[in-house]
Tab-separated table of C-alpha atoms and ligand atoms in Angstrom:
chain	number	residue	atom	x	y	z
B	1	UNK	CA	30.933	-14.812	22.457
B	2	UNK	CA	33.088	-12.026	24.575
B	3	UNK	CA	30.285	-10.028	25.498
B	4	UNK	CA	26.389	-11.219	26.252
B	5	UNK	CA	24.187	-8.051	27.328
B	6	UNK	CA	21.832	-8.579	29.287
B	7	UNK	CA	17.822	-6.650	28.850
B	8	UNK	CA	15.058	-7.409	31.169
B	9	UNK	CA	12.195	-6.225	28.696
B	10	UNK	CA	8.832	-6.071	30.555
B	11	UNK	CA	6.054	-3.448	28.415
B	12	UNK	CA	8.856	-1.523	27.301
B	13	UNK	CA	7.327	-1.500	23.595
B	14	UNK	CA	8.204	2.672	23.887
B	15	UNK	CA	11.642	2.390	25.134
B	16	UNK	CA	12.883	-0.865	22.462
B	17	UNK	CA	13.305	0.514	18.939
B	18	UNK	CA	15.584	2.956	21.009
B	19	UNK	CA	17.462	0.733	22.719
B	20	UNK	CA	17.792	-1.769	20.936
B	21	UNK	CA	20.101	1.000	18.166
B	22	UNK	CA	22.245	2.625	21.409
B	23	UNK	CA	22.954	-1.112	21.890
B	24	UNK	CA	23.977	-1.758	18.807
B	25	UNK	CA	25.674	1.558	18.271
B	26	UNK	CA	27.645	0.529	21.853
B	27	UNK	CA	28.355	-2.746	20.128
B	28	UNK	CA	30.131	-1.345	17.505
B	29	UNK	CA	33.026	-0.646	20.258
B	30	UNK	CA	33.091	-4.035	21.052
B	31	UNK	CA	36.504	-5.318	20.860
B	32	UNK	CA	35.613	-9.231	20.787
B	33	UNK	CA	31.541	-10.743	19.149
B	34	UNK	CA	28.695	-10.106	21.084
B	35	UNK	CA	25.116	-11.886	22.096
B	36	UNK	CA	22.320	-9.166	23.711
B	37	UNK	CA	19.684	-11.355	25.489
B	38	UNK	CA	16.253	-9.771	25.744
B	39	UNK	CA	14.188	-11.358	28.781
B	40	UNK	CA	10.878	-10.697	27.506
B	41	UNK	CA	9.543	-11.415	31.678
B	42	UNK	CA	5.478	-11.412	30.248
B	43	UNK	CA	4.936	-8.618	28.742
B	44	UNK	CA	1.387	-7.982	27.080
B	45	UNK	CA	1.523	-5.269	25.080
B	46	UNK	CA	3.373	-6.042	21.558
B	47	UNK	CA	7.529	-5.872	23.075
B	48	UNK	CA	7.705	-9.666	22.186
B	49	UNK	CA	7.254	-9.098	18.672
B	50	UNK	CA	9.426	-6.063	17.985
B	51	UNK	CA	11.728	-7.786	19.208
B	52	UNK	CA	11.356	-10.806	17.333
B	53	UNK	CA	11.942	-8.677	14.680
B	54	UNK	CA	15.151	-7.929	16.066
B	55	UNK	CA	16.137	-11.625	16.330
B	56	UNK	CA	15.016	-12.105	12.940
B	57	UNK	CA	17.422	-9.075	10.953
B	58	UNK	CA	19.857	-9.685	12.869
B	59	UNK	CA	22.247	-12.967	14.531
B	60	UNK	CA	23.319	-11.315	17.257
B	61	UNK	CA	20.113	-10.704	18.975
B	62	UNK	CA	19.071	-13.769	21.314
B	63	UNK	CA	15.193	-13.778	22.757
B	64	UNK	CA	14.492	-16.038	25.577
B	65	UNK	CA	10.635	-15.080	26.547
B	66	UNK	CA	9.138	-16.083	29.900
B	67	UNK	CA	5.403	-17.646	29.458
B	68	UNK	CA	4.386	-15.190	32.637
B	69	UNK	CA	5.213	-12.237	34.252
B	70	UNK	CA	8.025	-13.425	37.093
B	71	UNK	CA	9.978	-9.544	38.092
B	72	UNK	CA	13.517	-8.269	36.846
B	73	UNK	CA	16.020	-10.501	39.130
B	74	UNK	CA	14.021	-13.897	37.385
B	75	UNK	CA	14.867	-11.917	34.118
B	76	UNK	CA	18.727	-11.351	35.126
B	77	UNK	CA	18.522	-15.107	36.187
B	78	UNK	CA	17.658	-16.484	33.364
B	79	UNK	CA	19.280	-13.942	30.954
B	80	UNK	CA	23.188	-15.101	33.024
B	81	UNK	CA	21.689	-18.395	33.402
B	82	UNK	CA	21.822	-18.183	29.233
B	83	UNK	CA	24.350	-16.154	28.344
B	84	UNK	CA	27.589	-17.265	27.041
B	85	UNK	CA	30.285	-14.131	26.857
B	86	UNK	CA	33.635	-13.839	29.020
B	87	UNK	CA	31.501	-11.581	30.353
B	88	UNK	CA	28.264	-10.205	30.696
B	89	UNK	CA	26.538	-6.770	30.965
B	90	UNK	CA	23.233	-5.787	32.972
B	91	UNK	CA	21.067	-3.415	31.739
B	92	UNK	CA	17.753	-2.049	31.342
B	93	UNK	CA	15.430	-1.870	29.089
B	94	UNK	CA	14.359	2.038	29.160
B	95	UNK	CA	18.270	3.373	28.486
B	96	UNK	CA	18.094	4.541	31.966
B	97	UNK	CA	21.881	2.913	32.462
B	98	UNK	CA	24.054	4.842	29.568
B	99	UNK	CA	25.728	2.447	27.460
B	100	UNK	CA	28.963	4.667	27.078
B	101	UNK	CA	29.220	3.649	31.277
B	102	UNK	CA	29.317	0.216	29.297
B	103	UNK	CA	32.695	1.075	27.603
B	104	UNK	CA	34.380	1.750	30.929
B	105	UNK	CA	33.096	-0.904	33.059
B	106	UNK	CA	35.316	-3.019	29.721
B	107	UNK	CA	38.204	-0.752	31.114
B	108	UNK	CA	37.328	-2.116	34.494
B	109	UNK	CA	37.273	-6.011	33.261
B	110	UNK	CA	40.204	-5.693	31.561
B	111	UNK	CA	42.208	-4.547	34.461
B	112	UNK	CA	41.021	-7.335	36.332
B	113	UNK	CA	37.628	-6.199	38.533
B	114	UNK	CA	35.501	-9.374	37.791
B	115	UNK	CA	32.225	-7.054	39.439
B	116	UNK	CA	31.944	-3.459	37.623
B	117	UNK	CA	28.890	-2.584	38.942
B	118	UNK	CA	27.409	1.089	38.506
B	119	UNK	CA	27.052	3.657	41.460
B	120	UNK	CA	24.040	6.151	40.956
B	121	UNK	CA	25.689	9.274	41.796
B	122	UNK	CA	22.818	11.322	40.679
B	123	UNK	CA	19.246	10.298	39.663
B	124	UNK	CA	17.300	12.065	37.018
B	125	UNK	CA	13.728	12.662	36.709
B	126	UNK	CA	13.083	10.234	39.303
B	127	UNK	CA	9.852	11.365	41.362
B	128	UNK	CA	11.303	12.301	44.985
B	129	UNK	CA	9.731	10.273	46.688
B	130	UNK	CA	11.618	7.078	45.241
B	131	UNK	CA	14.639	9.338	45.366
B	132	UNK	CA	14.258	9.508	49.377
B	133	UNK	CA	13.137	5.734	50.116
B	134	UNK	CA	16.755	5.159	47.863
B	135	UNK	CA	18.500	6.647	49.713
B	136	UNK	CA	17.184	5.822	52.873
B	137	UNK	CA	17.119	1.706	51.849
B	138	UNK	CA	20.369	1.744	50.781
B	139	UNK	CA	21.986	3.112	54.282
B	140	UNK	CA	20.078	0.929	56.586
B	141	UNK	CA	20.764	-2.141	54.312
B	142	UNK	CA	24.085	-2.204	54.799
B	143	UNK	CA	23.991	-1.414	58.428
B	144	UNK	CA	22.107	-4.660	59.131
B	145	UNK	CA	23.134	-6.906	57.403
B	146	UNK	CA	26.837	-6.155	57.787
B	147	UNK	CA	27.416	-6.996	54.412
B	148	UNK	CA	29.276	-4.558	52.694
B	149	UNK	CA	26.115	-4.388	49.431
B	150	UNK	CA	27.284	-1.097	47.118
B	151	UNK	CA	25.378	2.053	48.122
B	152	UNK	CA	23.340	3.288	45.239
B	153	UNK	CA	23.787	0.490	43.181
B	154	UNK	CA	20.676	-1.464	41.340
B	155	UNK	CA	21.809	-4.285	39.150
B	156	UNK	CA	23.716	-1.957	36.214
B	157	UNK	CA	26.884	-4.217	36.452
B	158	UNK	CA	29.087	-6.283	34.265
B	159	UNK	CA	30.334	-9.813	35.187
B	160	UNK	CA	33.025	-11.412	34.884
B	161	UNK	CA	32.008	-15.455	33.752
B	162	UNK	CA	33.709	-16.280	36.841
B	163	UNK	CA	31.846	-14.652	39.973
B	164	UNK	CA	28.373	-15.260	36.984
B	165	UNK	CA	29.227	-19.225	37.147
B	166	UNK	CA	29.125	-18.463	40.987
B	167	UNK	CA	25.717	-16.115	40.830
B	168	UNK	CA	24.366	-18.989	39.424
B	169	UNK	CA	25.414	-21.453	41.759
B	170	UNK	CA	23.671	-19.856	44.709
B	171	UNK	CA	19.546	-21.776	44.441
B	172	UNK	CA	18.041	-20.011	46.497
B	173	UNK	CA	14.355	-18.520	45.559
B	174	UNK	CA	14.515	-15.619	46.487
B	175	UNK	CA	16.887	-13.532	45.218
B	176	UNK	CA	18.245	-9.888	45.452
B	177	UNK	CA	21.260	-9.771	43.329
B	178	UNK	CA	22.933	-6.899	44.834
B	179	UNK	CA	23.541	-8.764	47.501
B	180	UNK	CA	24.258	-12.877	45.631
B	181	UNK	CA	27.032	-10.188	43.833
B	182	UNK	CA	27.890	-9.093	47.339
B	183	UNK	CA	27.564	-12.001	49.245
B	184	UNK	CA	30.121	-14.076	46.409
B	185	UNK	CA	32.739	-11.985	47.131
B	186	UNK	CA	35.301	-11.498	43.776
B	187	UNK	CA	37.257	-8.475	43.342
B	188	UNK	CA	35.202	-5.754	42.353
B	189	UNK	CA	35.114	-1.973	41.202
B	190	UNK	CA	32.133	0.509	40.783
B	191	UNK	CA	32.009	2.827	37.881
B	192	UNK	CA	30.005	6.823	39.036
B	193	UNK	CA	27.674	7.753	36.850
B	194	UNK	CA	24.240	9.843	35.994
B	195	UNK	CA	20.849	7.500	35.786
B	196	UNK	CA	18.471	9.360	33.146
B	197	UNK	CA	15.411	9.491	32.549
B	198	UNK	CA	13.765	7.235	31.065
B	199	UNK	CA	13.606	7.068	27.684
B	200	UNK	CA	9.744	6.118	27.338
B	201	UNK	CA	7.512	4.663	28.773
B	202	UNK	CA	6.527	4.445	32.711
B	203	UNK	CA	7.908	2.784	35.648
B	204	UNK	CA	7.960	-0.585	35.572
B	205	UNK	CA	8.601	-1.505	39.394
B	206	UNK	CA	5.259	-0.904	41.204
B	207	UNK	CA	5.051	-0.204	44.785
B	208	UNK	CA	4.418	-3.882	45.303
B	209	UNK	CA	7.283	-4.903	43.606
B	210	UNK	CA	9.507	-2.191	45.469
B	211	UNK	CA	8.924	-3.215	48.553
B	212	UNK	CA	8.824	-7.270	47.499
B	213	UNK	CA	12.617	-6.478	46.169
B	214	UNK	CA	12.894	-4.088	49.602
B	215	UNK	CA	12.011	-6.927	51.509
B	216	UNK	CA	14.627	-9.542	49.282
B	217	UNK	CA	17.126	-6.914	50.147
B	218	UNK	CA	16.814	-7.379	54.086
B	219	UNK	CA	15.603	-10.504	54.860
B	220	UNK	CA	17.460	-12.783	52.287
B	221	UNK	CA	20.497	-11.224	53.695
B	222	UNK	CA	20.215	-10.957	57.238
B	223	UNK	CA	19.067	-12.880	59.925
B	224	UNK	CA	19.289	-9.313	62.517
B	225	UNK	CA	15.089	-9.135	62.497
B	226	UNK	CA	14.545	-12.539	63.765
B	227	UNK	CA	16.982	-12.603	66.489
B	228	UNK	CA	16.777	-8.299	67.860
B	229	UNK	CA	14.717	-9.060	70.036
B	230	UNK	CA	16.905	-11.761	72.092
B	231	UNK	CA	18.630	-9.081	73.243
B	232	UNK	CA	15.813	-6.506	74.075
B	233	UNK	CA	13.841	-9.896	75.783
B	234	UNK	CA	16.654	-10.102	77.833
B	235	UNK	CA	16.870	-6.521	78.981
B	236	UNK	CA	13.494	-5.594	79.185
B	237	UNK	CA	13.295	-9.175	82.382
B	238	UNK	CA	15.993	-7.420	83.389
B	239	UNK	CA	14.756	-4.556	84.284
B	240	UNK	CA	11.770	-6.460	86.074
B	241	UNK	CA	14.314	-7.372	88.448
B	242	UNK	CA	15.453	-3.808	88.990
B	243	UNK	CA	11.343	-2.908	89.428
B	244	UNK	CA	11.282	-5.607	92.545
B	245	UNK	CA	14.042	-4.719	94.040
B	246	UNK	CA	12.084	-0.398	93.944
B	247	UNK	CA	9.211	-1.920	95.556
B	248	UNK	CA	10.790	-3.943	98.127
B	249	UNK	CA	12.331	-1.120	99.255
B	250	UNK	CA	10.015	0.967	99.674
B	251	UNK	CA	7.605	-1.561	101.492
B	252	UNK	CA	9.919	-2.461	103.543
B	253	UNK	CA	11.253	2.061	104.114
B	254	UNK	CA	7.742	1.433	105.399
B	255	UNK	CA	6.315	3.410	102.494
B	256	UNK	CA	2.929	1.885	101.718
B	257	UNK	CA	1.752	2.165	97.371
B	258	UNK	CA	-1.411	0.073	96.239
B	259	UNK	CA	0.080	-3.762	95.946
B	260	UNK	CA	-1.192	-3.611	92.277
B	261	UNK	CA	2.340	-2.081	91.112
B	262	UNK	CA	4.172	-5.132	92.239
B	263	UNK	CA	2.047	-6.295	88.805
B	264	UNK	CA	3.955	-3.637	86.529
B	265	UNK	CA	7.750	-5.388	87.591
B	266	UNK	CA	5.305	-8.647	86.585
B	267	UNK	CA	4.087	-8.220	83.401
B	268	UNK	CA	7.123	-6.963	82.290
B	269	UNK	CA	9.220	-10.332	83.806
B	270	UNK	CA	6.783	-12.315	81.868
B	271	UNK	CA	6.707	-10.220	78.787
B	272	UNK	CA	10.459	-10.324	78.824
B	273	UNK	CA	10.465	-13.988	79.083
B	274	UNK	CA	8.320	-14.507	76.198
B	275	UNK	CA	10.060	-11.657	73.810
B	276	UNK	CA	13.379	-13.584	75.177
B	277	UNK	CA	11.667	-16.709	73.213
B	278	UNK	CA	10.714	-15.488	70.691
B	279	UNK	CA	13.983	-14.413	69.978
B	280	UNK	CA	15.744	-17.855	70.325
B	281	UNK	CA	12.836	-18.888	68.097
B	282	UNK	CA	14.063	-17.256	66.020
B	283	UNK	CA	17.820	-17.957	66.126
B	284	UNK	CA	16.933	-21.761	64.819
B	285	UNK	CA	14.868	-20.204	61.712
B	286	UNK	CA	17.469	-18.571	61.292
B	287	UNK	CA	20.398	-21.479	60.904
B	288	UNK	CA	16.829	-22.977	59.462
B	289	UNK	CA	16.676	-20.551	56.850
B	290	UNK	CA	20.704	-20.142	55.968
B	291	UNK	CA	20.562	-24.103	55.590
B	292	UNK	CA	17.766	-23.886	53.160
B	293	UNK	CA	19.379	-21.053	50.662
B	294	UNK	CA	21.900	-23.800	50.867
B	295	UNK	CA	24.394	-21.364	49.285
B	296	UNK	CA	27.850	-23.202	49.186
B	297	UNK	CA	30.304	-23.142	51.940
B	298	UNK	CA	32.717	-20.974	50.146
B	299	UNK	CA	33.662	-19.817	47.502
B	300	UNK	CA	37.438	-20.276	45.265
B	301	UNK	CA	38.410	-17.910	43.408
B	302	UNK	CA	41.966	-19.546	42.194
B	303	UNK	CA	43.768	-23.060	42.572
B	304	UNK	CA	47.111	-23.079	41.839
B	305	UNK	CA	49.512	-26.114	41.466
B	306	UNK	CA	46.536	-28.578	42.745
W	401	LIG	N1	11.197	-5.087	34.369
W	401	LIG	C1	11.230	-6.299	34.694
W	401	LIG	N2	9.901	-6.953	35.235
W	401	LIG	C2	9.638	-6.260	36.210
W	401	LIG	C3	9.855	-5.055	36.158
W	401	LIG	C4	10.714	-4.332	34.933
W	401	LIG	O1	11.868	-7.512	33.285
W	401	LIG	O2	8.579	-7.327	36.348
W	401	LIG	C5	12.000	-4.631	34.141
W	401	LIG	C6	12.509	-3.382	33.610
W	401	LIG	O3	11.855	-3.519	31.180
W	401	LIG	C7	13.649	-2.304	32.956
W	401	LIG	C8	14.193	-2.705	34.009
W	401	LIG	O4	13.736	-4.082	34.804
W	401	LIG	O5	13.998	-3.139	32.539
W	401	LIG	C9	14.216	-1.898	35.193
W	401	LIG	O6	12.697	-1.456	35.728
W	401	LIG	P1	11.803	0.165	35.572
W	401	LIG	O7	13.296	0.517	34.665
W	401	LIG	O8	10.455	0.681	35.712
W	401	LIG	O9	11.992	0.099	36.817
W	401	LIG	P2	13.393	1.602	37.921
W	401	LIG	O10	14.348	2.350	37.410
W	401	LIG	O11	12.037	2.441	37.049
W	401	LIG	O12	13.961	1.304	38.610
W	402	LIG	MG1	14.608	2.565	34.396
């Protein structure tokens, strides 16, 4: 097969029929064989049975069904590991990612791009709270991680076999795929699209799941929160010396003040040293985390004359 369409599904019984029909329509425009991999992420509704009906009548439909709900990122990862196509296309099950955008992604892939991600220029039918938090989050994330994680891009994307192999080879468990996609490099392109409202059903991303994902996005891509305190601790310690100096000047000048004031810089010094120490521990912990993540040292794009 040339194309693998990967769809994570969690309690999507209302949307699946329509999604499947739209996917088949899309696939008519493919210039090669394809498979549609539905990953049922432990749905408790009728989703799995609906999928099984598709699979019975249509050999291009493949199903991976989880034993329980493991989450969106795990579902996509499973789909990627089982995909056999040359290009992997990851889409949500609710048709929020417009299928016609996929053809533009394929066009870019043909031009030689390895990762073509969808950038949301507009989100229709989503609550202001979600729009605002997403807007702020993506900007904050790219600022503090220093990795070029595209803003306003979700998991909707096309990934070449080569890039997919690299992403699959990263063994970490707290997977934030948008970060891993950016980290592996390769030629990346973006396609702008307008995110449609959900075709049917409710969002499956509870606030808790969203927070976990947001946390993974930051923590798995930067040790900044661990080490940021180091500098603050040093500054605080230095400032405490300024405090000691100021009080000493007053004392020499014969200006009387309550001796309890000496406690202020003393407390600042102790706090500063403690915070510096915590930051130092954070630096080691960050290295330990990097080692445990066990990402490869580098990823090769191509080798020539070997
Ligand atoms: N999803 C999943 N496991 C989960 C939550 C969501 O596989 O635990 C799937 C869901 O079925 C959908 C996609 O992930 O295909 C995105 O979820 P949703 O549309 O609810 O998120 P939103 O678009 O509201 O951010
Ligand atoms: Mg959605």
